[in-house]
XYZ file of C-alpha atoms in Angstrom:
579
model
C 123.694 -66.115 7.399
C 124.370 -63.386 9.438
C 124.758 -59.812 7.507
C 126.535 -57.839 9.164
C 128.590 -54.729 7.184
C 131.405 -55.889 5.393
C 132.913 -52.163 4.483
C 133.668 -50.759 7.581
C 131.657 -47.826 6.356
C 134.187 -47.271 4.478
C 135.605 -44.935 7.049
C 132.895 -42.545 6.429
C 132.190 -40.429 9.133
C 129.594 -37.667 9.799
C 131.124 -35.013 7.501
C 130.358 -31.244 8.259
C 129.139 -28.774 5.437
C 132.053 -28.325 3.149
C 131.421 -24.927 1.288
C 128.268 -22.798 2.221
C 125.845 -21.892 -0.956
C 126.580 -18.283 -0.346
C 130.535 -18.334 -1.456
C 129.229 -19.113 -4.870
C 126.360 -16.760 -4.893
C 123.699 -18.986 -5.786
C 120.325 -17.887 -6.575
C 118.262 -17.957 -3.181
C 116.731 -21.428 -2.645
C 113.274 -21.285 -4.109
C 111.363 -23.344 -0.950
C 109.047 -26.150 -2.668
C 105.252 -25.319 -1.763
C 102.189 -27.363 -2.864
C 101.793 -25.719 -5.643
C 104.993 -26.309 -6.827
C 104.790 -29.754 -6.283
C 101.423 -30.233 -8.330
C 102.458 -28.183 -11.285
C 106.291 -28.314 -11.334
C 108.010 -26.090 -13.613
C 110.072 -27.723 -16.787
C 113.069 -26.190 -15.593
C 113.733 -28.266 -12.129
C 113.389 -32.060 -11.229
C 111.627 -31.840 -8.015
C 111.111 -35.806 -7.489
C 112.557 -38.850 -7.773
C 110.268 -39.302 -11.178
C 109.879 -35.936 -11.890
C 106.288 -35.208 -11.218
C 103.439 -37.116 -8.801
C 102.052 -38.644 -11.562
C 105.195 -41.190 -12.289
C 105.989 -39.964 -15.939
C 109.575 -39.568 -15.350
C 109.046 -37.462 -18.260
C 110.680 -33.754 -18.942
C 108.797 -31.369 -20.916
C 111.992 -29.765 -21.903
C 112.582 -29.299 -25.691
C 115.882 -28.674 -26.392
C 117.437 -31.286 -26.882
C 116.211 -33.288 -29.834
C 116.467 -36.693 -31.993
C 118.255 -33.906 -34.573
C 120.941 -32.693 -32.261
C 121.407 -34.829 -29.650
C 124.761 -36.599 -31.413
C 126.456 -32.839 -29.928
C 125.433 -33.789 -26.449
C 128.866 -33.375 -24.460
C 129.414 -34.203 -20.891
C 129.776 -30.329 -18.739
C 130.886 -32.120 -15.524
C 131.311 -34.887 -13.282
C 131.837 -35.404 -9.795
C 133.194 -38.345 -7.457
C 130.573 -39.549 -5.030
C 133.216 -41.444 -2.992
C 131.034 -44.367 -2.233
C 131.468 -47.678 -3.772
C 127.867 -50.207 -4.130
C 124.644 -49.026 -6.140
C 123.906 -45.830 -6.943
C 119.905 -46.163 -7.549
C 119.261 -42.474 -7.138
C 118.738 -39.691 -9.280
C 120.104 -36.544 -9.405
C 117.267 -34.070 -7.884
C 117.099 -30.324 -8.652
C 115.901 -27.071 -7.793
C 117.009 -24.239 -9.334
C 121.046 -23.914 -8.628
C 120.791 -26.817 -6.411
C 121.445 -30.740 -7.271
C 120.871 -33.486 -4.424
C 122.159 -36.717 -5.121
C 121.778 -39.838 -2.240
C 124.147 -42.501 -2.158
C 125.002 -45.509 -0.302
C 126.351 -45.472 3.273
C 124.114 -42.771 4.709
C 125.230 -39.750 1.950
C 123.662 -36.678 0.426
C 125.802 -34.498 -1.449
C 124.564 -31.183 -3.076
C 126.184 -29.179 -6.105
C 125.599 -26.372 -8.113
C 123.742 -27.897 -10.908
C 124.936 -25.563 -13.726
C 129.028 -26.194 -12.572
C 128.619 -29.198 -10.163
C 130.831 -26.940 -7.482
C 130.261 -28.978 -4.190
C 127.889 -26.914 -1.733
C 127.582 -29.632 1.005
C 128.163 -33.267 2.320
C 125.980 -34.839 4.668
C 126.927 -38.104 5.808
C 124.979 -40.442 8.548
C 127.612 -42.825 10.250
C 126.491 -46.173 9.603
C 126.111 -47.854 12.667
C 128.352 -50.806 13.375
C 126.954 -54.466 13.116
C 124.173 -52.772 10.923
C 123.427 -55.150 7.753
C 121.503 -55.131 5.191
C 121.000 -56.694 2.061
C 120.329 -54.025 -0.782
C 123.310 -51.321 0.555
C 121.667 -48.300 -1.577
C 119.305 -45.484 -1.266
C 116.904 -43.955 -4.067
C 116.602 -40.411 -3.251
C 115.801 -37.689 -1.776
C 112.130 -35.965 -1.622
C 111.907 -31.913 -1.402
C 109.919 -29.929 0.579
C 110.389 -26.270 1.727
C 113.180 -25.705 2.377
C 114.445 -28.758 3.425
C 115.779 -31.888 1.842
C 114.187 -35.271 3.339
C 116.215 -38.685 3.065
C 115.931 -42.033 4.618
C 119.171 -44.034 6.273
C 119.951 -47.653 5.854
C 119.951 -47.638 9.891
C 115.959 -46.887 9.914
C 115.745 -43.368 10.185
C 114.192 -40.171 7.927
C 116.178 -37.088 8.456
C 115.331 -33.366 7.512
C 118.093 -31.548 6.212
C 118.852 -27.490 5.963
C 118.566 -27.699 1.381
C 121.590 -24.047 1.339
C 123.632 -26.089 4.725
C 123.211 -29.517 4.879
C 122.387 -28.969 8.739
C 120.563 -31.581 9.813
C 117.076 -30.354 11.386
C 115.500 -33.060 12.569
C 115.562 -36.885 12.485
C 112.838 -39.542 13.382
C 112.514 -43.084 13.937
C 110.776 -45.036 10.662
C 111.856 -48.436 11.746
C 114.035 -51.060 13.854
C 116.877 -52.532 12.332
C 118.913 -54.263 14.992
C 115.500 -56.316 16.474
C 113.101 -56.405 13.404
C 115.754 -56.391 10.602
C 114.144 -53.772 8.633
C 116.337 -50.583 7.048
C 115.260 -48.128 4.421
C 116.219 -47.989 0.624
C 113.671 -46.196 -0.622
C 113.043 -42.142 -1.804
C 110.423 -40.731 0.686
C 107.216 -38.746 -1.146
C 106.519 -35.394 -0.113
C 102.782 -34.611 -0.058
C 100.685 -31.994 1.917
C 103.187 -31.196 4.195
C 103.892 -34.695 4.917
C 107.705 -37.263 4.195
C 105.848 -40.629 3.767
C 108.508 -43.482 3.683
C 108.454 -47.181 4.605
C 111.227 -49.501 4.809
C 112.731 -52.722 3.022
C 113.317 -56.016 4.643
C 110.500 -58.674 3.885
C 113.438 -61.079 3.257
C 114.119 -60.696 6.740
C 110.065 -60.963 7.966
C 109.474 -58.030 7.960
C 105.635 -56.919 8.150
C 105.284 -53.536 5.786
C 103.943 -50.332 6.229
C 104.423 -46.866 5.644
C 105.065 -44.185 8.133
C 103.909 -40.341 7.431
C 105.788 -37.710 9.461
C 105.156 -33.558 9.648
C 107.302 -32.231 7.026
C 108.369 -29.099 9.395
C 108.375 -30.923 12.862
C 109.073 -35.090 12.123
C 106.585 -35.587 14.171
C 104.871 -39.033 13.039
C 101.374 -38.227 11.450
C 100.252 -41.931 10.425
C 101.221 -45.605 9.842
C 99.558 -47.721 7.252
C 100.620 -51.407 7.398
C 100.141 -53.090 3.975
C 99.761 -56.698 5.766
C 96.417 -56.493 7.993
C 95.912 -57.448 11.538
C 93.436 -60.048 13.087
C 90.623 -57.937 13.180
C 91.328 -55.581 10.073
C 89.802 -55.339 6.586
C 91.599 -58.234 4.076
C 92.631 -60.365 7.485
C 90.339 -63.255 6.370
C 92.598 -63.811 3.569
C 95.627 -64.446 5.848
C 95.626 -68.188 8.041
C 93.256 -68.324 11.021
C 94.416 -71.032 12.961
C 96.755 -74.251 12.618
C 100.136 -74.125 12.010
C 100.239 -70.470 9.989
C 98.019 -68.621 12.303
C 101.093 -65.645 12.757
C 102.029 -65.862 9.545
C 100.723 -62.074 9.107
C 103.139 -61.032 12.103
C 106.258 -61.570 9.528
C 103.889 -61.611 6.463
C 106.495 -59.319 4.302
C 104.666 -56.928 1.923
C 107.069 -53.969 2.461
C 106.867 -50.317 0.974
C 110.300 -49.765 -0.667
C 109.699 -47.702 -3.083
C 108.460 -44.244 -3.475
C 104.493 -44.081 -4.228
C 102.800 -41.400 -7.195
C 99.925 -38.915 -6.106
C 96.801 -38.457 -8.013
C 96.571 -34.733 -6.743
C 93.418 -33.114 -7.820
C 91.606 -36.260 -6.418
C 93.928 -36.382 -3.421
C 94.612 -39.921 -3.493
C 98.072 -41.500 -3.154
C 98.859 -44.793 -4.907
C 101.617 -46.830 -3.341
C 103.493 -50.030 -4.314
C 103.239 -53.114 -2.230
C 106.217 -55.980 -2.183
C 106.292 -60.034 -1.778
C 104.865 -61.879 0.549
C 107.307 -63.416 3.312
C 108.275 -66.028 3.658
C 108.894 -66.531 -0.251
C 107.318 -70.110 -0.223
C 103.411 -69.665 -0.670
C 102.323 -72.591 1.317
C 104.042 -71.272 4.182
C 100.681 -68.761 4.766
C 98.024 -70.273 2.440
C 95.031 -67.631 1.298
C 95.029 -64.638 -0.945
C 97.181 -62.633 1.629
C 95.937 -59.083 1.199
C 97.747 -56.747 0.681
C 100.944 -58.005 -0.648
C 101.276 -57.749 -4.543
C 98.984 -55.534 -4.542
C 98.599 -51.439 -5.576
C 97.071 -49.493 -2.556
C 94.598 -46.152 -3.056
C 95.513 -44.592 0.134
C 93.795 -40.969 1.865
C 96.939 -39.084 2.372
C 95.449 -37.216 5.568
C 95.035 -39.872 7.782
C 96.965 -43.016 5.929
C 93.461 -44.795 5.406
C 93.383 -47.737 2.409
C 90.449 -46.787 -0.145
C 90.956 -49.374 -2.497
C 93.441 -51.641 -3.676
C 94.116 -54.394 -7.003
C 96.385 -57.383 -6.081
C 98.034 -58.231 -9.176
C 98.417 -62.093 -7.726
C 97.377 -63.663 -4.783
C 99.391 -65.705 -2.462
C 102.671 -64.824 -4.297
C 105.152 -67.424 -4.253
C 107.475 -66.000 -6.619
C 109.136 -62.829 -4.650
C 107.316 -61.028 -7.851
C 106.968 -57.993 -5.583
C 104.698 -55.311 -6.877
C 106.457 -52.337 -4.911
C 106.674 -49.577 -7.913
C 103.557 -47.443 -7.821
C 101.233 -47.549 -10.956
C 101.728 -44.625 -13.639
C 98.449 -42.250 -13.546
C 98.047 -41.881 -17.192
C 94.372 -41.271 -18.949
C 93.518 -43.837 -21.872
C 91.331 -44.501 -24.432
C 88.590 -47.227 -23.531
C 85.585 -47.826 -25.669
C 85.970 -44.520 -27.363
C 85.811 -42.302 -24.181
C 89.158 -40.994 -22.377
C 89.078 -42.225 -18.370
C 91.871 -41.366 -15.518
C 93.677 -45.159 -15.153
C 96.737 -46.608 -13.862
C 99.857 -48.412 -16.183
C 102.262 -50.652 -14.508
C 105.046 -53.229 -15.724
C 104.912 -55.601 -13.633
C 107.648 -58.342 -11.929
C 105.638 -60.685 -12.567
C 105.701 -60.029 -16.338
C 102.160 -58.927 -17.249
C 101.175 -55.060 -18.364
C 98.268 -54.048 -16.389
C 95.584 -51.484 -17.243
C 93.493 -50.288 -14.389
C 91.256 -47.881 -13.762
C 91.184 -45.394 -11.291
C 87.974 -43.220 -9.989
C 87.896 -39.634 -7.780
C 87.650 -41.536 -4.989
C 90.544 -43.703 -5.452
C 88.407 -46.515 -5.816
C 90.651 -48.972 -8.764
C 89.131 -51.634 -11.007
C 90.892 -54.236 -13.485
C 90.755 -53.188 -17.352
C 93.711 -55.369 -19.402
C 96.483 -57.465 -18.844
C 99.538 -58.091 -21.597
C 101.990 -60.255 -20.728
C 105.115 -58.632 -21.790
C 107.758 -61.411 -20.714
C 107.344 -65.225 -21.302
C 105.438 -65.875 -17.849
C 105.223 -69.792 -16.937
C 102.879 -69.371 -13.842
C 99.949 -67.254 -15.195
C 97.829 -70.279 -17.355
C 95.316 -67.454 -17.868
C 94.063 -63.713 -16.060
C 90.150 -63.230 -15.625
C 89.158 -60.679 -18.458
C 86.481 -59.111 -15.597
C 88.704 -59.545 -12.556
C 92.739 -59.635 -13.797
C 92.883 -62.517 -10.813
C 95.105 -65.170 -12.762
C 95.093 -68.956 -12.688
C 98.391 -70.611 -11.896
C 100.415 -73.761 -13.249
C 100.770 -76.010 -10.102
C 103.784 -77.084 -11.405
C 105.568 -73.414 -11.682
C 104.643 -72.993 -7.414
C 107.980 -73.765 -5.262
C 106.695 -75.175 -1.780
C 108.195 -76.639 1.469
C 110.594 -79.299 0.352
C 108.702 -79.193 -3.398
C 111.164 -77.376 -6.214
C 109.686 -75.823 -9.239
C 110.738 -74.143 -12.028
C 109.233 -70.390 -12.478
C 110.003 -67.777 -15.704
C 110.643 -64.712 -15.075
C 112.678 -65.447 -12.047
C 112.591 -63.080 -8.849
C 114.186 -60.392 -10.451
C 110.750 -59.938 -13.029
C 109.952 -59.046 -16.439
C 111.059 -55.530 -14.551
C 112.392 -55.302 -11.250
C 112.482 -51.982 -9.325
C 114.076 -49.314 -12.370
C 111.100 -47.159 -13.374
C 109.191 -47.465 -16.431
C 108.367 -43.807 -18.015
C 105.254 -42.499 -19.821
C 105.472 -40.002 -22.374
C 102.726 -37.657 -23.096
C 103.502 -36.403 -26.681
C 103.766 -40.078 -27.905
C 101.920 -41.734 -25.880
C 103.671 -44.638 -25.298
C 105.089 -46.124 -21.872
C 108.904 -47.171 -21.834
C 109.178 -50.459 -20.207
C 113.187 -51.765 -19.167
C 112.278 -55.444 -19.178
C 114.729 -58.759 -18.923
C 113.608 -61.284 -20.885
C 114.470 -65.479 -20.457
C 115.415 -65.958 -17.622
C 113.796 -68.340 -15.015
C 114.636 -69.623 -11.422
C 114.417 -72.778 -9.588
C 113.551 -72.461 -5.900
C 112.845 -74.806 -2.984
C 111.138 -74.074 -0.331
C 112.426 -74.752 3.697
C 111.596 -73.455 6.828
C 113.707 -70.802 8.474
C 112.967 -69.151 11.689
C 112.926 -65.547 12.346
C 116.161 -64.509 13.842
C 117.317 -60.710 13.880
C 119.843 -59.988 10.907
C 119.643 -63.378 9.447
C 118.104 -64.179 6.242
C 114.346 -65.932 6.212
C 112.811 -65.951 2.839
C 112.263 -69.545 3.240
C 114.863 -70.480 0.772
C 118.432 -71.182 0.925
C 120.495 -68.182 0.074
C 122.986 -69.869 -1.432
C 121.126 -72.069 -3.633
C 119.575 -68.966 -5.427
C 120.026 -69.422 -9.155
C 119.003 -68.153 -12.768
C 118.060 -70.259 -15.537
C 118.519 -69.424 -19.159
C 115.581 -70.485 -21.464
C 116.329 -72.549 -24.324
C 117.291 -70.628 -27.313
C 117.503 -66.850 -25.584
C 118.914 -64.904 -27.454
C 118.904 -61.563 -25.433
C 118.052 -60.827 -21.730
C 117.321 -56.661 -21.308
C 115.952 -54.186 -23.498
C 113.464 -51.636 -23.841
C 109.901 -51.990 -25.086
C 107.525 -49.542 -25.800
C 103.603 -49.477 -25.703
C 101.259 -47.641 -27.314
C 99.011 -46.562 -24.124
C 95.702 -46.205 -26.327
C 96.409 -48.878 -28.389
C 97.390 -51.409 -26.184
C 100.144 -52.838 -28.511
C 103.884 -52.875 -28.751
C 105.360 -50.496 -30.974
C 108.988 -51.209 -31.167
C 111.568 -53.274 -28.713
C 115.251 -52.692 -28.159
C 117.374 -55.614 -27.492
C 120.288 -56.089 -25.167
C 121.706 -59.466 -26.347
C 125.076 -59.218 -24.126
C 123.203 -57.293 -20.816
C 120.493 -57.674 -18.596
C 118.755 -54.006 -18.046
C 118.981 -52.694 -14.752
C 118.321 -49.056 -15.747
C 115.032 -46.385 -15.450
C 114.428 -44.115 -18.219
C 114.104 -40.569 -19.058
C 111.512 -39.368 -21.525
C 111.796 -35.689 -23.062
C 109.761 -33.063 -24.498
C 112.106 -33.255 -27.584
C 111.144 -36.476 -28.182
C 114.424 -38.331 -26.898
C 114.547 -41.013 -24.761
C 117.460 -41.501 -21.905
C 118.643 -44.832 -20.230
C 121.979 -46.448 -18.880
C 121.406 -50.020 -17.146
C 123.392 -52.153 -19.164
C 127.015 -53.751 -17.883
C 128.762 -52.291 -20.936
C 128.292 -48.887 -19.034
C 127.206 -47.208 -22.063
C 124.137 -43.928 -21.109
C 122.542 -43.771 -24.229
C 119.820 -41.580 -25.719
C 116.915 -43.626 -28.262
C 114.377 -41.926 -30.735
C 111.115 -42.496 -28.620
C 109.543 -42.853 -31.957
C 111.280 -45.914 -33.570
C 113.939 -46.787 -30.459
C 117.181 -45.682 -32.831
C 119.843 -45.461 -31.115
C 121.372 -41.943 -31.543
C 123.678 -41.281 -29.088
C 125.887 -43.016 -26.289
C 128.636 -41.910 -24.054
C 130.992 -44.424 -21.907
C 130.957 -43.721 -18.110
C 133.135 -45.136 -14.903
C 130.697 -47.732 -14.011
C 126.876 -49.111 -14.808
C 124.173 -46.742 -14.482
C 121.401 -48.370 -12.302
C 119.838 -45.327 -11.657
C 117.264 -42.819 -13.064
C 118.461 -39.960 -15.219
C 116.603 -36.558 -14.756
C 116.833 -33.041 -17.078
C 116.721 -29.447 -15.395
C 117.723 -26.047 -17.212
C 119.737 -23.283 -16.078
C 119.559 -19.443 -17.397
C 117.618 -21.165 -20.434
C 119.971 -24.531 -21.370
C 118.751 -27.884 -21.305
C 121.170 -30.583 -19.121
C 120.308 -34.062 -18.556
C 121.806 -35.388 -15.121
C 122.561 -39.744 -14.344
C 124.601 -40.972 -11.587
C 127.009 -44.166 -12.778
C 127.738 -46.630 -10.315
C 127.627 -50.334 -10.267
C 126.124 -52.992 -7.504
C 123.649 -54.589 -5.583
C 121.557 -57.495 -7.408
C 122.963 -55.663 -10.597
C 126.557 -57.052 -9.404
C 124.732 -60.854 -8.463
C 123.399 -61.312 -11.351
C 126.487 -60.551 -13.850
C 128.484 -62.948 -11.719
C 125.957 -65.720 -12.263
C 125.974 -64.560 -15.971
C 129.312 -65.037 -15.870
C 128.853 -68.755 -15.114
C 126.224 -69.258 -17.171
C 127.079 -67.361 -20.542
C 131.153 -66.631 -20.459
C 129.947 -62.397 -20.139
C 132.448 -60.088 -18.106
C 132.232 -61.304 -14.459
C 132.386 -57.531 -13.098
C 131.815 -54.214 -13.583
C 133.785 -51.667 -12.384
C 132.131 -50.162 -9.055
C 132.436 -46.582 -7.522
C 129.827 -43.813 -7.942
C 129.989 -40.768 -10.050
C 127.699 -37.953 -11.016
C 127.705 -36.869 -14.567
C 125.866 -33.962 -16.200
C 125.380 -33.269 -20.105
C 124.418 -30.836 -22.616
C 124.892 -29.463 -25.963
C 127.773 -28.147 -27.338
C-alpha cells in the first residue's frame, strides 16, 4: 500500500510569527542551562516527562486529593490540526510549547494562553507516514528543538519562533523513515532518532550541537557485520541482510542518569515483524541501551526478548528509580513493558544494567517462563506467527502498554502503569519486499486484527505498584475504553490522566485510585499532561485530541463490542486550576 498524505496538509503553510513576546511583556525568557536541566525547578515543565529521570512527576503541592473537586478550566486554545495530539504542553516560565501534527509548534503565555507564535513546517507533498503525530519539543537555551514528520530537527528562536537552524536526521522519500518522537536535550546536545521499522527501517539515533546542528554522533541500535551483538543477527543463507532493514528504531525520547552521565534509551521491534524472517537473538532490538552521551558509545544493554516476533517494541526508556533489594537501597531501572511483563533492573555508575524481577502485569501467552538470574524468557511455539504459519499471541501489538508513559511517584512510591488488558492478535507471516513508502512488516496490513479474550470484562485502566514492594496496590478499570493516555503524578498526592474514548481528563487519589475529579473535553486525550506555576498558582496543562492507532483500534472495537465507532478529532490545549 502506498502512503502517501491523504490531508493535503491541510492547507497549512509555513506561518510567520503571529504576535512577538514583547507586546505582552512577558518575563524575559529564562535560557535552560545544565543546571537547570539536572535540578529543574517545581515551577516549570522543562521536558517531555518532566525531569531526566522519567518520573513525569510534579513536586508541586497545591493542588490536593482535598481540593481538587474546585479545579476549573482557565483557558483553552484551538491547535487547528486534526490527527493525534501525543505531546505535552512544555513550559518555562511565561512560555508554553505545544507540538502538533503536520509540522506545528505553537507557543502561549502559559498563565493566559495569549498566542506568542506559530511555527509551521510545510509538509512536503507525497510525504507519508503512518503514525501522523509528534511528541514534543526538548528545551535548550534559548531555543526550542523539534523534529518534522519529513526527517528533519529544527532549532527554533523560544521569544520568535524564528527558525535558526535545521538539519538532516533521516530520509523519508528513499528509506521511508520520518520522525515522531520528542528529541532529549543533554550536554549541549538534541539527540533524536526516527520511526519507521514498519517500513525497514534500520534504527539509530542521531546527536546534533545544540547551538550549531551540526551532527555530533550516530548510534545505530541494529549492529553491523563486524560490530559488537552482530553474531546474533543471520550470517549467511537466505537472511544474511536481514540487519540492513532489521527495524529496531528510536521513537521515543530516552531518560538521563545525570550524575553518572549515562543516557538510557528505548529500542523498538524487530523488522520484518515475522521472527523467522532473521532467526538469532537480534541485538539490539527489544532491548534498553546504556549509552555515553559524549560520543554515542553503547555501555550496556538488557533485551527484554530476543528475536521478537510480536512488534512488542521496547522503545520507552526505563524509569531511574532507587529500590529496596535485600534490605539495601540500589540506583535501578522500572519499565512496563509491551510485552506485558514489569521489569526490575539494575543499573551501576557505569551504566553497566543487570536483570533483578519480572511481573507480568497483563495475561501474556508467549512468555512460558523468564530466567530468575537472566530475565531471558522461554516462549510457547505455538504463540510465534511465522512465514505462512498463523498464531495466536495476547497482548496483541499494541502491549500490556504501548507508547503513553508510565509515571513514578516519589512520596508514594508507587509507579502508575496505563495498561490494556485482553486483548490478543492473530498474525501471519508473508514476505514483502522493501519498496520506498510501502508497508513491509511482513504481514498483511489489512488483515491486522484484535481478539477479545473470553470473558473480558474491561480493556484499559490504571495499575499501580508498590516500587519496594514489588506488588500491586490498587487497579482502575476502564470496562467501556482501551487507555491510550500517560499520567501525571503530583506533589499533592493527585494523580492526572485522560486516554479513554469517553474524553473524560480525570484526576485519581494516588493512594487508593478514587476517582475525584473529571472534566469533559473536545476530543480524547492521548497525550501527557504536565503542571507549571505562575506568580505562585499551581495549573495543570493536557492537550485533547483524538487519532492515530487510538482511532484504529475504536473502529475495530466498534466491530467487535457495539462501542462508539469514533471520537471526535481536532486538537485543543486546555489549562486548569483552582478556583
Amino acid at each position: 500500500m502506498k502512503l502517501r498524505s491523504s490531508v493535503a496538509v491541510l492547507a497549512l503553510v509555513a506561518a510567520p510569527a503571529t504576535m512577538q513576546a514583547a507586546e505582552f511583556k512577558l518575563s524575559d525568557y529564562k535560557p535552560v542551562t545544565e543546571d537547570r536541566m539536572k535540578n529543574p525547578e517545581a515551577e516549570n515543565w522543562l521536558l517531555t516527562k518532566g525531569n531526566y529521570a522519567g518520573w513525569s512527576y510534579t513536586p508541586l503541592d497545591q493542588i490536593t486529593t482535598e481540593n481538587v473537586s474546585r479545579l476549573r478550566p482557565v483557558w483553552s486554545a484551538a491547535t487547528g490540526v486534526n490527527s493525534g495530539h501525543e505531546a505535552p504542553a512544555v513550559v518555562n516560565g511565561d512560555y508554553m510549547f505545544v507540538a502538533t501534527p503536520h509540522n506545528q509548534v505553537l507557543a502561549f503565555d502559559a498563565k493566559t494562553g495569549r498566542s506568542l507564535w506559530r511555527f509551521v513546517r510545510e509538509v512536503p507533498e507525497g510525504m507519508g507516514a503512518l503514525h501522523r503525530t509528534n511528541r514534543g519539543v526538548a528545551l535548550w537555551g534559548d531555543k526550542v528543538y523539534v523534529g518534522s514528520i519529513d526527517c528533519m530537527l529544527t532549532a527554533l528562536d523560544a521569544k520568535t519562533g524564528t527558525k535558526v537552524w535545521e538539519a538532516e536526521v533521516c530520509d523519508w522519500e528513499t528509506k521511508s523513515a520520518y520522525i515522531t518522537s520528542a528529541p532529549l536535550a543533554v550536554k549541549g546536545k538534541i539527540i533524536i532518532g526516527p520511526s519507521g521499522g514498519e517500513f525497514g527501517v534500520r534504527g539509530y539515533i542521531k546527536a546534533f550541537d545544540a547551538e550549531t546542528g551540526k551532527e555530533a554522533w550516530t548510534t545505530y541500535s541494529v549492529p553491523a557485520p563486524g560490530e559488537p551483538g552482530s553474531e546474533t543477527w543471520p550470517q549467511d543463507g537466505k537472511w544474511k541482510d536481514a540487519w540492513k532493514n532489521g527495524g529496531g528504531t528510536m521513537w521515543m525520547p530516552g531518560n538521563y542518569d545525570a550524575k553518572n552521565d549515562v543516557i538510557y534509551w528505548g529500542v523498538g521491534n524487530g523488522a520484518p515483524w515475522i521472527a523467522d524472517q532473521r532467526p538469532g537473538d537480534n541485538l539490539y532490538i527489544a532491548s534498553s541501551l546504556a549509552i555515553n552521551p559524549d560520543d554515542g558509545k553503547i555501555v550496556s544493554h538488557f533485551q527484554y526478548h530476543h528475536n521478537d516476533g510480536w512488534d512488542w517494541a521496547a522503545m520507552n526508556a526505563p524509569t531511574l528509580v532507587e529500590f529496596n533489594k535485600d534490605g539495601n537501597t540500589v540506583e535501578g531501572l522500572i519499565s512496563a513493558q509491551r510485552n506485558g511483563v514489569l521489569y526490575w533492573l539494575e543499573r551501576d555508575a557505569t551504566g553497566n544494567i543487570s536483570f533483578d524481577q519480572a511481573e507480568k502485569y497483563v495475561y501474556n501467552n508467549v512468555f512460558t517462563s523468564i530466567d530468575p538470574k537472566t530475565g531471558r524468557p522461554t516462549y510457547n511455539q505455538d504463540a510465534i506467527p511465522g512465514t505462512g504459519k498463523s498464531a495466536t499471541y495476547c497482548p496483541t501489538l499494541w502491549g500490556g502498554k504501548d507508547w503513553p508513559y508510565e509515571a513514578y511517584s516519589p512520596k508514594s512510591g508507587m509507579l502508575y502503569i496505563p495498561y490494556n488488558e485482553n486483548h490478543c492478535s492473530t498474525l501471519t507471516g508473508i514476505i514483502q519486499p522493501i519498496i520506498p513508502g510501502v508497508w513491509s512488516a511482513g504481514v498483511d496490513i489489512n488483515a491486522l486484527n484484535i481478539e477479545l479474550r473470553d470473558g473480558w470484562d474491561h480493556i484499559g485502566g490504571i495499575q499501580a505498584w508498590s516500587v519496594d514492594g514489588r506488588k500491586e496496590e490498587w487497579r482502575v478499570k476502564y470496562p467501556g475504553s482501551w487507555n491510550w493516555g500517560s499520567i501525571l503524578t503530583t506533589g499533592g498526592g493527585v494523580l492526572f490522566a485522560g486516554g479513554t474514548n469517553d474524553r473524560m481528563f480525570r484526576a485519581y487519589d494516588e493512594k487508593s485510585g478514587k476517582l475525584l475529579w473529571e472534566f469533559p473535553t473536545p476530543s480524547g486525550i492521548i497525550s501527557p499532561p504536565s503542571a507549571f506555576s505562575v506568580d505562585g498558582k499551581q495549573y495543570i496543562a493536557v492537550v485533547s485530541g483524538w487519532g492515530v492507532d487510538a482511532a484504529w483500534v475504536q473502529g475495530k472495537m466498534n466491530e467487535l463490542a457495539g462501542w462508539e465507532k469514533q471520537v471526535p478529532e481536532g486538537g485543543s490545549v486546555w489549562v486548569f486550576a483552582l478556583d
